[in-house]
């Protein structure tokens, strides 16, 4: 797929900025805090409906304005598509495909596919399990947009059940002031949590199973054939790996584990069983990369993951997705840079941010479209 | 003027621009018309309460639907809100009675089964020889829990059914999304 045009209106520090992409690689170059990453963030929002920077929509809208509009024209094998997204200070979003407003945001997902690789991703190995779950969830939404709905349902059930557990705890510690909760109601939330959670677990297990061999291959290539990377989905609801796709088995195990942790849940007043406590383990030569990997090893690992994401998305949607490289090339040494650039070649449209062009291969810079960014304005160099 | 705009803005679905438009419109109308509107608002608030049987909005102690001798008294359709009764009435398909819960089970909002009109429903089912209770509640997470809760409670006493969810009329199968299709699959029926 090829993003031909992007237009930012009142988005972050952009007043009214049309951008035409003319080459498979575009380098946005400029000092810090000029608005380079904001361009990539806009594409990320169109692809995933979320920003890895987090925050509320009012932070995305330019100061002193009430709404921001991002529009894009995308060329895909199936034809050209126009996308529009309106962000408001109130938090209400509107998305439209070819001028037609979509009733559900979910229907907007999957039109643009993009893999984001920023310097923050280097924390994927060292950071907490929450970071890895978020990474996997974003990938899953790209592979199967309906996952966004499944995940959201699980999160709603989880919030409701936690609220109920909290009520129960305050009743137990202070029986005079609050009413006891109905055990029938709790049992129903248990069942709902298990049903919704099982859907999340199955999809996550499936995604890791598909990603793992590709990541392993890449890692093997980049590390010079010495190391073996393993990705392991360590679900909080443990079932044998053979049963990881059996909804009945997972649901049973889920409910069983809730029963076992009933007392702990009672004291802590929160849900202790479910995919919100999943872990994804990265092992290099059978030792956890998080504890034992050197910084170089961890970088190789993240690069392998990102390349695997690209290839997996490409194989699922039968078209190369976009690649967004946010301030990350400078963090990779020449060998890893080359590995990355060799893989993407001209197949994947790539948007790159950098503070200067010095770190790039000269030949490579020549074939790229260079845009300079200064105080929310873009100029063709 | 700004007081009026502020009041309008509190209404659901009304933003600052619409509020301003409404306020200007009011100022342009003859006084008698504005008087009538104000009176209608007050009358509605003072006179409309809920039906003592089904909890639907009603100006009388018992609502029109519950009083209507032509309605089938052996079925009760359970809904979350009075709005749902109005929607179902528009279909003219359903001839039974209703029961309005007044919300859905939602611990986050401090709403448990005891905050809803569930015990009056159980009492009704026991007293009125109800043959079928139809649960017409949205398939949200909260709606699902509420549906299952009431289902468990009433199953020993009567037949409990729930409305089907699936493809909208006039919708093409190929354009339906995965979630809706899965739902429709779950609720499939024997061809007769």
Coordinates of C-alpha atoms in Angstrom, one line a residue:
Chain A
X1 CA 0.0 0.0 0.0
X2 CA 1.2 3.5 -0.6
X3 CA 0.2 6.6 1.3
X4 CA 0.1 9.3 -1.3
X5 CA -1.2 12.3 0.7
X6 CA -1.6 13.3 4.2
X7 CA -3.2 16.6 5.3
X8 CA -3.0 17.8 8.9
X9 CA -5.3 20.6 10.1
X10 CA -4.9 21.9 13.6
X11 CA -3.1 18.7 14.6
X12 CA -0.4 19.1 17.3
X13 CA 1.8 22.0 16.1
X14 CA 0.5 21.9 12.5
X15 CA -1.8 24.6 11.4
X16 CA -2.7 23.4 7.9
X17 CA -0.1 21.2 6.3
X18 CA -0.6 19.1 3.2
X19 CA 2.1 16.5 2.5
X20 CA 2.5 14.6 -0.7
X21 CA 4.7 11.5 -0.6
X22 CA 6.6 11.0 -3.7
X23 CA 9.1 8.2 -3.0
X24 CA 9.0 4.9 -1.2
X25 CA 11.2 6.4 1.5
X26 CA 10.5 9.8 3.1
X27 CA 12.9 11.2 5.6
X28 CA 11.6 14.0 7.9
X29 CA 14.6 15.8 9.1
X30 CA 14.8 18.6 11.7
X31 CA 15.7 19.6 15.2
X32 CA 13.9 18.2 18.2
X33 CA 10.4 19.4 19.0
X34 CA 9.7 20.7 15.5
X35 CA 6.9 18.2 14.7
X36 CA 8.6 15.3 12.9
X37 CA 7.1 12.6 15.1
X38 CA 3.7 14.3 14.9
X39 CA 3.5 13.3 11.2
X40 CA 4.1 9.7 12.1
X41 CA 1.7 9.9 14.9
X42 CA -1.0 11.0 12.6
X43 CA -0.4 7.9 10.4
X44 CA -0.4 5.7 13.5
X45 CA -3.7 7.1 14.5
X46 CA -5.2 6.3 11.1
X47 CA -3.9 2.8 11.3
X48 CA -4.6 1.9 14.9
X49 CA -6.9 4.6 16.3
X50 CA -4.5 5.1 19.0
X51 CA -1.1 6.8 19.7
X52 CA 1.7 5.1 21.4
X53 CA 2.3 8.4 23.2
X54 CA -1.0 8.0 24.9
X55 CA -2.8 11.1 26.2
X56 CA -6.2 12.5 25.5
X57 CA -7.6 13.8 22.2
X58 CA -7.4 17.4 23.4
X59 CA -3.6 17.1 23.5
X60 CA -3.7 16.2 19.8
X61 CA -5.7 19.2 18.9
X62 CA -3.7 22.4 18.3
X63 CA -3.9 24.9 21.2
X64 CA -6.8 27.3 20.9
X65 CA -8.7 25.1 18.5
X66 CA -11.6 22.8 19.2
X67 CA -11.0 20.2 16.6
X68 CA -8.4 18.7 14.4
X69 CA -8.8 16.9 11.1
X70 CA -6.4 14.4 9.5
X71 CA -7.1 13.3 6.0
X72 CA -5.2 10.9 3.8
X73 CA -5.3 9.4 0.4
X74 CA -4.1 5.8 0.2
X75 CA -3.4 3.6 -2.8
X76 CA -4.0 -0.1 -2.3
X77 CA -4.3 -3.0 -4.7
X78 CA -8.0 -2.9 -4.3
X79 CA -8.1 0.8 -5.3
X80 CA -7.8 4.3 -3.9
X81 CA -9.2 5.2 -0.5
X82 CA -9.7 8.5 1.2
X83 CA -9.6 8.6 4.9
X84 CA -10.6 11.3 7.4
X85 CA -10.4 11.5 11.1
X86 CA -11.8 14.3 13.2
X87 CA -10.5 14.7 16.8
X88 CA -12.2 17.0 19.2
X89 CA -11.4 18.5 22.6
X90 CA -14.5 16.9 23.8
X91 CA -12.9 13.5 23.0
X92 CA -15.6 12.5 20.5
X93 CA -14.1 11.2 17.3
X94 CA -15.5 10.9 13.8
X95 CA -14.0 8.7 11.2
X96 CA -14.9 8.5 7.5
X97 CA -13.9 6.3 4.6
X98 CA -14.4 7.9 1.1
X99 CA -16.5 10.6 2.6
X100 CA -18.8 8.2 4.4
X101 CA -18.9 8.5 8.2
X102 CA -18.5 5.2 9.9
X103 CA -20.9 4.4 12.6
X104 CA -18.4 2.3 14.4
X105 CA -14.7 3.2 14.8
X106 CA -13.9 -0.5 14.4
X107 CA -14.8 -0.3 10.7
X108 CA -12.1 2.2 10.2
X109 CA -9.4 -0.3 11.3
X110 CA -7.5 -2.3 8.7
X111 CA -7.6 0.3 5.9
X112 CA -4.1 1.6 6.6
X113 CA -1.7 -0.9 8.1
X114 CA 1.5 0.3 9.7
X115 CA 4.3 -1.0 11.8
X116 CA 5.6 1.6 14.2
X117 CA 9.2 1.4 15.4
X118 CA 10.3 4.1 17.7
X119 CA 13.1 4.4 20.2
X120 CA 10.5 3.6 22.9
X121 CA 10.2 0.1 21.4
X122 CA 13.7 -0.6 22.7
X123 CA 12.1 -0.8 26.1
X124 CA 10.0 -3.7 24.9
X125 CA 12.4 -6.2 26.3
X126 CA 13.4 -4.4 29.5
X127 CA 10.0 -2.9 30.3
X128 CA 7.2 -4.5 32.2
X129 CA 4.7 -7.1 30.9
X130 CA 2.2 -4.3 30.2
X131 CA 4.4 -2.9 27.5
X132 CA 4.5 -6.3 25.8
X133 CA 0.8 -6.9 26.0
X134 CA 0.2 -3.4 24.5
X135 CA 2.6 -4.2 21.7
X136 CA 0.9 -7.5 21.0
X137 CA -2.6 -6.0 21.1
X138 CA -1.7 -3.3 18.6
X139 CA -0.3 -5.9 16.2
X140 CA -3.4 -8.1 16.7
X141 CA -5.7 -5.2 15.8
X142 CA -3.8 -4.9 12.5
X143 CA -4.1 -8.6 11.8
X144 CA -7.7 -8.9 12.8
X145 CA -9.5 -5.6 13.4
X146 CA -12.4 -7.4 15.3
X147 CA -9.8 -7.9 18.1
X148 CA -10.3 -4.3 19.0
X149 CA -13.9 -5.1 19.9
X150 CA -13.0 -8.3 21.7
X151 CA -10.4 -6.6 23.8
X152 CA -12.7 -3.7 24.7
X153 CA -15.4 -6.1 25.8
X154 CA -12.9 -7.9 28.0
X155 CA -11.8 -4.6 29.5
X156 CA -15.4 -3.6 30.3
X157 CA -16.1 -6.9 32.0
X158 CA -12.9 -6.6 34.0
X159 CA -13.7 -3.0 35.2
X160 CA -17.2 -4.1 36.2
X161 CA -16.0 -7.2 38.0
X162 CA -13.3 -5.2 39.8
X163 CA -15.9 -2.6 40.9
X164 CA -17.9 -5.4 42.3
X165 CA -15.0 -7.0 44.1
X166 CA -14.1 -3.6 45.6
X167 CA -17.7 -3.2 46.9
X168 CA -17.5 -6.6 48.4
X169 CA -14.2 -5.8 50.1
X170 CA -15.6 -2.6 51.6
X171 CA -18.6 -4.5 52.9
X172 CA -16.3 -7.1 54.5
X173 CA -14.1 -4.5 56.2
X174 CA -17.0 -2.3 57.1
X175 CA -20.2 -4.3 57.2
X176 CA -22.3 -1.5 58.8
X177 CA -22.2 1.0 56.0
X178 CA -22.5 -1.0 52.8
X179 CA -24.8 -3.8 51.6
X180 CA -23.5 -7.3 51.0
X181 CA -23.2 -8.3 47.4
X182 CA -25.2 -11.0 45.7
X183 CA -23.1 -14.1 45.1
X184 CA -25.2 -14.9 42.0
X185 CA -24.1 -11.6 40.5
X186 CA -20.5 -12.3 41.1
X187 CA -20.8 -15.8 39.5
X188 CA -22.2 -14.1 36.4
X189 CA -19.3 -11.7 36.1
X190 CA -16.9 -14.6 36.6
X191 CA -18.5 -16.4 33.7
X192 CA -18.5 -13.2 31.5
X193 CA -14.8 -12.6 32.4
X194 CA -14.0 -16.2 31.4
X195 CA -15.9 -16.0 28.1
X196 CA -14.5 -12.6 27.1
X197 CA -11.0 -13.5 28.4
X198 CA -10.9 -16.8 26.5
X199 CA -11.4 -14.9 23.3
X200 CA -8.5 -12.6 24.1
X201 CA -6.2 -15.5 25.1
X202 CA -6.9 -17.6 21.9
X203 CA -6.2 -14.7 19.6
X204 CA -3.0 -13.7 21.5
X205 CA -1.8 -17.3 21.4
X206 CA -2.5 -17.6 17.7
X207 CA -0.7 -14.3 16.9
X208 CA 2.4 -15.4 18.9
X209 CA 2.4 -18.8 17.2
X210 CA 2.5 -17.1 13.8
X211 CA 5.0 -14.4 14.7
X212 CA 7.5 -16.6 16.6
X213 CA 9.0 -18.5 13.7
X214 CA 9.4 -15.4 11.6
X215 CA 11.0 -13.5 14.4
X216 CA 13.3 -16.4 15.1
X217 CA 14.5 -16.5 11.5
X218 CA 15.2 -12.8 11.5
X219 CA 17.0 -12.9 14.8
X220 CA 19.1 -15.8 13.6
X221 CA 20.1 -13.7 10.5
X222 CA 20.9 -10.5 12.3
X223 CA 22.8 -12.1 15.2
X224 CA 25.0 -13.9 12.8
X225 CA 23.5 -17.3 13.3
X226 CA 24.7 -17.7 16.8
X227 CA 21.6 -17.2 18.9
X228 CA 18.2 -18.7 19.0
X229 CA 15.2 -16.5 19.9
X230 CA 12.1 -18.0 21.3
X231 CA 8.8 -16.1 21.8
X232 CA 6.6 -17.7 24.4
X233 CA 3.1 -16.7 25.2
X234 CA 2.8 -17.2 29.0
X235 CA -0.9 -16.7 29.6
X236 CA -2.0 -16.0 33.1
X237 CA -4.5 -18.8 32.5
X238 CA -2.3 -21.7 32.0
X239 CA -3.3 -24.5 29.7
X240 CA -1.2 -27.0 27.8
X241 CA 0.1 -25.6 24.6
X242 CA -1.8 -28.2 22.6
X243 CA -5.1 -26.9 24.1
X244 CA -4.3 -23.2 23.5
X245 CA -6.9 -23.0 20.7
X246 CA -9.6 -24.9 22.6
X247 CA -12.1 -22.4 23.9
X248 CA -13.7 -25.0 26.2
X249 CA -10.5 -26.0 27.9
X250 CA -9.4 -22.4 28.4
X251 CA -12.7 -21.4 29.9
X252 CA -12.6 -24.3 32.3
X253 CA -9.1 -23.5 33.4
X254 CA -10.1 -19.9 33.8
X255 CA -13.0 -20.6 36.1
X256 CA -11.0 -23.1 38.0
X257 CA -8.3 -20.6 38.6
X258 CA -10.8 -17.9 39.7
X259 CA -12.0 -20.4 42.3
X260 CA -8.5 -21.1 43.5
X261 CA -7.7 -17.4 43.9
X262 CA -11.1 -16.5 45.5
X263 CA -9.6 -15.7 48.9
X264 CA -6.8 -13.6 47.5
X265 CA -9.3 -11.7 45.3
X266 CA -11.5 -11.1 48.3
X267 CA -8.6 -9.4 50.2
X268 CA -7.2 -7.5 47.3
X269 CA -10.6 -6.5 45.9
X270 CA -9.4 -6.9 42.3
X271 CA -9.4 -9.5 39.6
X272 CA -6.2 -11.7 39.7
X273 CA -7.0 -14.1 36.9
X274 CA -7.1 -13.3 33.2
X275 CA -5.3 -12.0 30.2
X276 CA -4.8 -8.6 31.8
X277 CA -2.0 -10.3 33.6
X278 CA -0.5 -12.1 30.6
X279 CA 3.2 -12.2 29.9
X280 CA 5.1 -12.6 26.6
X281 CA 8.5 -14.1 27.2
X282 CA 11.5 -13.5 25.0
X283 CA 14.2 -16.1 25.4
X284 CA 17.6 -16.0 23.8
X285 CA 19.3 -19.4 23.9
X286 CA 16.8 -20.4 26.6
X287 CA 17.6 -17.6 29.0
X288 CA 15.2 -14.6 29.5
X289 CA 16.4 -11.7 27.4
X290 CA 15.1 -9.3 29.9
X291 CA 17.6 -10.2 32.6
X292 CA 20.5 -11.5 30.7
X293 CA 20.5 -9.9 27.3
X294 CA 23.1 -7.2 26.7
X295 CA 21.9 -3.9 25.2
X296 CA 23.1 -5.0 21.8
X297 CA 21.2 -8.3 22.1
X298 CA 18.1 -6.5 23.2
X299 CA 18.3 -4.2 20.2
X300 CA 18.8 -7.2 17.8
X301 CA 15.7 -8.8 19.4
X302 CA 13.5 -5.7 19.0
X303 CA 14.6 -5.3 15.4
X304 CA 13.8 -9.0 14.7
X305 CA 10.4 -8.5 16.2
X306 CA 9.6 -5.4 14.1
X307 CA 10.8 -7.1 10.9
X308 CA 8.6 -10.1 11.8
X309 CA 5.6 -7.8 12.3
X310 CA 6.2 -6.4 8.8
X311 CA 6.4 -9.7 7.2
X312 CA 3.5 -11.2 9.1
X313 CA 1.1 -8.3 8.3
X314 CA 2.2 -8.4 4.7
X315 CA 1.4 -12.1 4.5
X316 CA -2.0 -11.7 6.2
X317 CA -3.3 -8.7 4.2
X318 CA -1.4 -9.6 1.0
X319 CA 0.1 -6.2 0.7
X320 CA 3.2 -4.6 2.3
X321 CA 2.2 -2.3 5.2
X322 CA 3.8 1.1 5.9
X323 CA 6.8 1.3 8.2
X324 CA 7.2 4.2 10.6
X325 CA 10.7 4.6 11.9
X326 CA 10.6 7.2 14.6
X327 CA 14.1 8.4 15.7
X328 CA 15.3 4.8 15.8
X329 CA 17.8 4.5 13.0
X330 CA 20.4 6.5 14.9
X331 CA 20.0 4.1 17.8
X332 CA 21.0 1.1 15.6
X333 CA 24.6 0.4 14.6
X334 CA 25.5 0.3 10.9
X335 CA 25.1 -3.4 10.6
X336 CA 21.6 -3.5 12.0
X337 CA 20.7 -0.4 10.0
X338 CA 21.7 -2.1 6.9
X339 CA 19.8 -5.2 7.8
X340 CA 16.7 -3.2 8.2
X341 CA 17.2 -1.1 5.1
X342 CA 18.0 -4.2 3.0
X343 CA 14.7 -5.8 4.1
X344 CA 12.5 -2.9 3.4
X345 CA 14.2 -1.8 0.2
X346 CA 11.4 -0.2 -1.9
X347 CA 8.8 -2.7 -1.0
X348 CA 7.6 -1.1 2.2
X349 CA 6.8 2.6 2.1
X350 CA 8.8 4.0 5.0
X351 CA 8.5 7.3 6.9
X352 CA 11.6 8.1 8.8
X353 CA 12.4 10.9 11.3
X354 CA 15.9 12.0 12.1
X355 CA 17.7 15.0 13.5
X356 CA 20.4 15.0 10.7
X357 CA 21.2 13.0 7.6
X358 CA 24.7 12.2 8.5
X359 CA 24.0 8.8 10.0
X360 CA 22.4 7.5 6.8
X361 CA 24.0 5.7 3.9
X362 CA 24.6 8.2 1.1
X363 CA 23.1 6.2 -1.7
X364 CA 20.1 5.7 0.4
X365 CA 19.6 9.3 1.1
X366 CA 19.7 10.0 -2.7
X367 CA 16.8 7.9 -3.5
X368 CA 14.7 9.2 -0.6
X369 CA 12.3 12.1 -0.5
X370 CA 13.7 14.6 2.1
X371 CA 11.4 16.9 4.0
X372 CA 12.7 19.4 6.5
X373 CA 10.6 20.2 9.5
X374 CA 10.7 23.4 11.3
X375 CA 8.1 24.7 13.8
X376 CA 5.2 22.9 12.4
X377 CA 6.1 23.5 8.7
X378 CA 7.4 21.1 6.1
X379 CA 9.6 22.0 3.2
X380 CA 10.9 19.9 0.4
X381 CA 14.6 19.9 0.6
Chain B
X1 CA -30.1 35.1 27.7
X2 CA -26.9 33.3 28.8
X3 CA -28.9 31.6 31.5
X4 CA -31.3 30.2 28.9
X5 CA -28.4 29.0 26.7
X6 CA -26.8 27.3 29.7
X7 CA -30.1 25.5 30.5
X8 CA -30.5 24.2 27.0
X9 CA -26.9 23.0 26.9
X10 CA -27.7 20.7 29.8
X11 CA -30.1 18.7 27.6
X12 CA -28.7 15.5 26.0
X13 CA -27.4 15.9 22.5
X14 CA -27.4 19.7 22.7
X15 CA -24.1 21.5 22.1
X16 CA -23.3 25.2 22.5
X17 CA -24.3 26.1 19.0
X18 CA -27.7 24.3 19.1
X19 CA -28.4 25.8 22.5
X20 CA -27.8 29.3 21.2
X21 CA -30.1 28.6 18.2
X22 CA -32.8 27.3 20.5
X23 CA -32.5 30.3 22.8
X24 CA -32.8 32.8 19.9
X25 CA -35.8 30.9 18.5
X26 CA -37.6 31.1 21.9
X27 CA -37.0 34.8 22.0
X28 CA -38.6 35.3 18.6
X29 CA -41.8 33.3 19.5
X30 CA -45.0 35.0 20.8
X31 CA -45.2 34.9 24.6
X32 CA -48.3 32.6 24.6
X33 CA -46.3 30.0 22.8
X34 CA -43.4 30.2 25.2
X35 CA -45.9 30.1 28.1
X36 CA -47.4 26.9 26.7
X37 CA -44.0 25.3 26.4
X38 CA -43.1 26.1 29.9
X39 CA -46.4 24.8 31.2
X40 CA -46.0 21.6 29.2
X41 CA -42.6 21.1 30.8
X42 CA -43.8 21.6 34.3
X43 CA -47.0 19.5 33.8
X44 CA -44.9 16.6 32.4
X45 CA -42.5 16.8 35.3
X46 CA -45.3 17.0 37.9
X47 CA -47.8 14.6 36.5
X48 CA -45.8 11.9 34.8
X49 CA -44.7 9.2 37.1
X50 CA -44.2 5.5 36.7
X51 CA -46.8 2.8 36.4
X52 CA -47.0 0.9 39.7
X53 CA -47.1 -2.5 37.8
X54 CA -44.6 -2.2 34.9
X55 CA -42.7 1.0 35.8
X56 CA -43.3 2.5 32.4
X57 CA -43.8 6.3 32.3
X58 CA -47.4 7.1 33.0
X59 CA -49.6 9.9 34.2
X60 CA -52.0 7.5 35.9
X61 CA -51.1 5.1 38.7
X62 CA -51.4 2.2 36.2
X63 CA -50.3 2.9 32.7
X64 CA -52.3 2.6 29.5
X65 CA -50.7 -0.6 28.4
X66 CA -51.4 -2.4 31.7
X67 CA -55.0 -1.1 31.7
X68 CA -55.7 -2.2 28.2
X69 CA -58.0 -5.3 28.3
X70 CA -57.0 -6.2 24.7
X71 CA -53.4 -7.0 25.7
X72 CA -52.2 -10.5 26.3
X73 CA -51.6 -10.8 30.0
X74 CA -49.6 -14.0 29.8
X75 CA -46.4 -12.5 28.4
X76 CA -44.2 -9.9 29.9
X77 CA -41.4 -8.2 27.9
X78 CA -38.6 -7.0 30.1
X79 CA -36.7 -3.9 28.9
X80 CA -34.1 -1.6 30.4
X81 CA -35.8 1.7 29.8
X82 CA -39.1 3.3 28.9
X83 CA -37.5 4.3 25.6
X84 CA -37.4 0.6 24.7
X85 CA -41.1 0.3 25.4
X86 CA -41.8 3.2 23.0
X87 CA -39.6 1.6 20.3
X88 CA -41.2 -1.8 20.7
X89 CA -44.7 -0.3 20.6
X90 CA -44.0 1.3 17.3
X91 CA -43.6 -2.2 15.8
X92 CA -47.2 -3.0 16.7
X93 CA -46.1 -6.6 16.7
X94 CA -46.1 -7.2 20.4
X95 CA -49.4 -7.5 22.2
X96 CA -48.3 -8.5 25.7
X97 CA -47.3 -6.5 28.7
X98 CA -44.0 -4.8 29.7
X99 CA -41.7 -4.5 32.6
X100 CA -39.2 -1.6 32.8
X101 CA -36.1 -2.3 34.8
X102 CA -34.9 1.2 35.0
X103 CA -31.3 0.5 34.0
X104 CA -28.8 -2.4 33.8
X105 CA -26.6 -4.1 36.3
X106 CA -23.4 -2.1 36.4
X107 CA -21.1 -2.3 39.5
X108 CA -19.0 0.6 38.2
X109 CA -22.0 2.9 38.5
X110 CA -23.1 1.3 41.8
X111 CA -26.1 -0.4 40.2
X112 CA -26.8 -3.9 41.5
X113 CA -29.9 -6.0 40.9
X114 CA -31.4 -4.5 44.1
X115 CA -31.3 -1.0 42.5
X116 CA -33.4 -2.2 39.6
X117 CA -37.1 -3.2 39.4
X118 CA -36.2 -6.9 39.5
X119 CA -38.0 -8.0 42.7
X120 CA -41.3 -6.5 41.6
X121 CA -40.8 -8.5 38.4
X122 CA -40.4 -11.7 40.3
X123 CA -43.5 -10.9 42.3
X124 CA -45.5 -10.1 39.2
X125 CA -44.5 -13.4 37.5
X126 CA -45.6 -15.3 40.6
X127 CA -48.9 -13.5 40.9
X128 CA -50.0 -13.0 37.3
X129 CA -49.7 -16.5 36.0
X130 CA -47.2 -15.4 33.4
X131 CA -46.5 -18.0 30.7
X132 CA -43.5 -16.3 29.1
X133 CA -41.0 -13.6 30.0
X134 CA -39.2 -12.1 26.9
X135 CA -35.9 -10.4 27.7
X136 CA -35.4 -7.6 25.3
X137 CA -32.1 -6.1 26.6
X138 CA -29.2 -4.8 24.5
X139 CA -26.3 -7.3 24.1
X140 CA -23.7 -5.1 25.8
X141 CA -21.6 -6.5 28.6
X142 CA -24.0 -5.0 31.2
X143 CA -27.0 -6.1 29.3
X144 CA -25.7 -9.6 29.1
X145 CA -25.2 -9.9 32.8
X146 CA -28.6 -8.4 33.5
X147 CA -30.2 -10.8 31.1
X148 CA -28.5 -13.8 32.6
X149 CA -29.3 -12.7 36.1
X150 CA -33.0 -12.3 35.5
X151 CA -33.0 -15.6 33.5
X152 CA -31.6 -17.5 36.4
X153 CA -34.1 -16.0 38.8
X154 CA -37.2 -16.6 36.7
X155 CA -36.4 -20.0 35.0
X156 CA -37.9 -22.0 37.9
X157 CA -41.3 -20.2 37.5
X158 CA -41.9 -19.7 33.9
X159 CA -40.6 -19.9 30.3
X160 CA -37.9 -17.3 29.7
X161 CA -36.8 -16.3 26.2
X162 CA -34.6 -13.5 24.9
X163 CA -34.9 -11.6 21.6
X164 CA -32.5 -12.6 18.8
X165 CA -29.6 -10.5 17.7
X166 CA -28.1 -10.5 14.3
X167 CA -28.3 -9.1 10.8
X168 CA -30.2 -5.9 10.3
X169 CA -33.0 -6.1 7.7
X170 CA -31.9 -5.0 4.3
X171 CA -28.3 -5.7 5.3
X172 CA -26.1 -7.8 3.1
X173 CA -24.5 -10.8 4.7
X174 CA -21.1 -10.0 3.0
X175 CA -21.1 -6.5 4.5
X176 CA -21.9 -7.6 8.1
X177 CA -19.0 -7.4 10.5
X178 CA -17.5 -10.4 12.3
X179 CA -19.1 -9.6 15.7
X180 CA -22.6 -9.3 14.3
X181 CA -22.2 -12.4 12.2
X182 CA -20.9 -14.5 15.1
X183 CA -23.9 -13.3 17.1
X184 CA -26.3 -14.2 14.3
X185 CA -24.6 -17.6 14.0
X186 CA -25.1 -18.3 17.8
X187 CA -28.8 -17.4 17.5
X188 CA -29.6 -19.5 14.5
X189 CA -32.9 -21.3 14.2
X190 CA -34.3 -24.5 12.8
X191 CA -35.9 -23.9 9.4
X192 CA -39.5 -24.8 9.6

